[in-house]
């Protein structure tokens, strides 16, 4: 199958492909998604096979408006409506009890479904034009860094899906914040994103950050979200996080330097930095925007080992930290 590269003027072609049960790479404000009709089992199976995604890792279902969530769920807490008022459309995904309109393949066999209303005009228009709920996991080969440009999607998916729409670079660069509901007042962050704990606290009485956001699961520990179990976001290069000030970081890299060793550092670190490096931004928002792109670029230049300056795990930095520790397979050096 040849994968068509479409432009934003060809949204009607993409919508028709979705109606026909095909898979299309679609830009969103978080990362690029692999979109297909969430209510069509065969179409959803094509997503899993294109990505090589484990069948028990459920897909997020994207809707044009949160008011449509009632069509796919059995219960929506009042708190969800209040969150939707503030954060939909946007980068917030809410896990809710599902009904039979969502096939079990889409929800990875769970009795819940994760729902998001994306803000990106291209994704939004495709949902509207096709009239379908669209499941769209990140458009990368499973385990590899998420794609933030149409070219990244082409690299991973050429020949595996029908088309990709080029909508430029994703604004946020990391996937949505995924939450579940603990009670009428409290949500649990299963995956951090650009809708931060502090932002959620403006609407919720209490916000719990799941333990697995910051560390690996213990052996035999049950995941609150299946995605927590899997190796994720990893380029070919060996990623190692270093929690340290700049002097300690430089000293450590110096002691462990060699062929193919690179550092991924902050924009402000470069003056007199003595070793091969790439930068990934000056603040958390910039780091979120660039982190996956930089991990891919490090593979392009055949980096073998990459020492990463660890971001502070607060605000959007929590999302960046969460992606990086997974890409490092939880290999963190604290100096
Ligand atoms: P991606 O599709 O790559 O954006 O990843 C979606 C994330 O949301 C994965 O980590 C999933 O495990 C998680 N997720 C999707 N649906 C559910 C659900 N029903 N319950 C808990 N987590 C979910
Ligand atoms: Mg993903």
Short mmCIF file of N, CA, C and O in Angstrom, two decimals, residues 240 242 247-257 275 307 333 335:
data_model
loop_
_atom_site.label_atom_id
_atom_site.label_comp_id
_atom_site.label_asym_id
_atom_site.label_seq_id
_atom_site.Cartn_x
_atom_site.Cartn_y
_atom_site.Cartn_z
N UNK A 240 19.90 7.80 29.09
CA UNK A 240 20.15 7.77 30.54
C UNK A 240 19.86 9.16 31.11
O UNK A 240 20.41 10.16 30.66
N UNK A 242 19.96 12.06 33.91
CA UNK A 242 20.83 12.45 35.02
C UNK A 242 20.19 13.60 35.79
O UNK A 242 19.92 14.66 35.22
N UNK A 247 27.16 21.42 36.72
CA UNK A 247 28.56 21.01 36.96
C UNK A 247 28.68 19.51 37.15
O UNK A 247 29.57 18.86 36.57
N UNK A 248 27.77 18.96 37.95
CA UNK A 248 27.78 17.50 38.18
C UNK A 248 27.53 16.74 36.89
O UNK A 248 28.15 15.70 36.63
N UNK A 249 26.63 17.28 36.08
CA UNK A 249 26.29 16.63 34.80
C UNK A 249 27.52 16.57 33.90
O UNK A 249 27.87 15.52 33.35
N UNK A 250 28.20 17.72 33.77
CA UNK A 250 29.38 17.80 32.90
C UNK A 250 30.47 16.82 33.38
O UNK A 250 31.08 16.10 32.60
N UNK A 251 30.65 16.79 34.70
CA UNK A 251 31.68 15.92 35.27
C UNK A 251 31.35 14.45 34.96
O UNK A 251 32.18 13.69 34.50
N UNK A 252 30.08 14.10 35.14
CA UNK A 252 29.67 12.70 34.91
C UNK A 252 29.84 12.31 33.44
O UNK A 252 30.37 11.23 33.13
N UNK A 253 29.41 13.20 32.54
CA UNK A 253 29.54 12.89 31.11
C UNK A 253 31.02 12.73 30.76
O UNK A 253 31.40 11.80 30.03
N UNK A 254 31.85 13.60 31.31
CA UNK A 254 33.30 13.52 31.04
C UNK A 254 33.87 12.17 31.45
O UNK A 254 34.68 11.58 30.73
N UNK A 255 33.41 11.66 32.58
CA UNK A 255 33.93 10.38 33.08
C UNK A 255 33.42 9.19 32.27
O UNK A 255 33.93 8.09 32.37
N UNK A 256 32.33 9.43 31.51
CA UNK A 256 31.71 8.32 30.79
C UNK A 256 31.67 8.59 29.28
O UNK A 256 30.83 8.04 28.57
N UNK A 257 32.59 9.43 28.83
CA UNK A 257 32.54 9.87 27.43
C UNK A 257 33.17 8.83 26.50
O UNK A 257 33.97 8.01 26.91
N UNK A 275 31.29 18.87 25.54
CA UNK A 275 31.08 17.60 24.83
C UNK A 275 30.01 17.74 23.74
O UNK A 275 29.31 18.73 23.68
N UNK A 307 23.09 11.06 27.41
CA UNK A 307 22.84 11.52 28.78
C UNK A 307 21.93 12.73 28.72
O UNK A 307 22.20 13.69 27.99
N UNK A 333 20.19 8.44 36.95
CA UNK A 333 21.35 8.58 37.82
C UNK A 333 21.17 9.87 38.62
O UNK A 333 21.00 10.94 38.05
N UNK A 335 22.78 12.47 41.13
CA UNK A 335 24.10 12.85 41.64
C UNK A 335 23.99 13.79 42.83
O UNK A 335 23.02 14.51 42.96
#
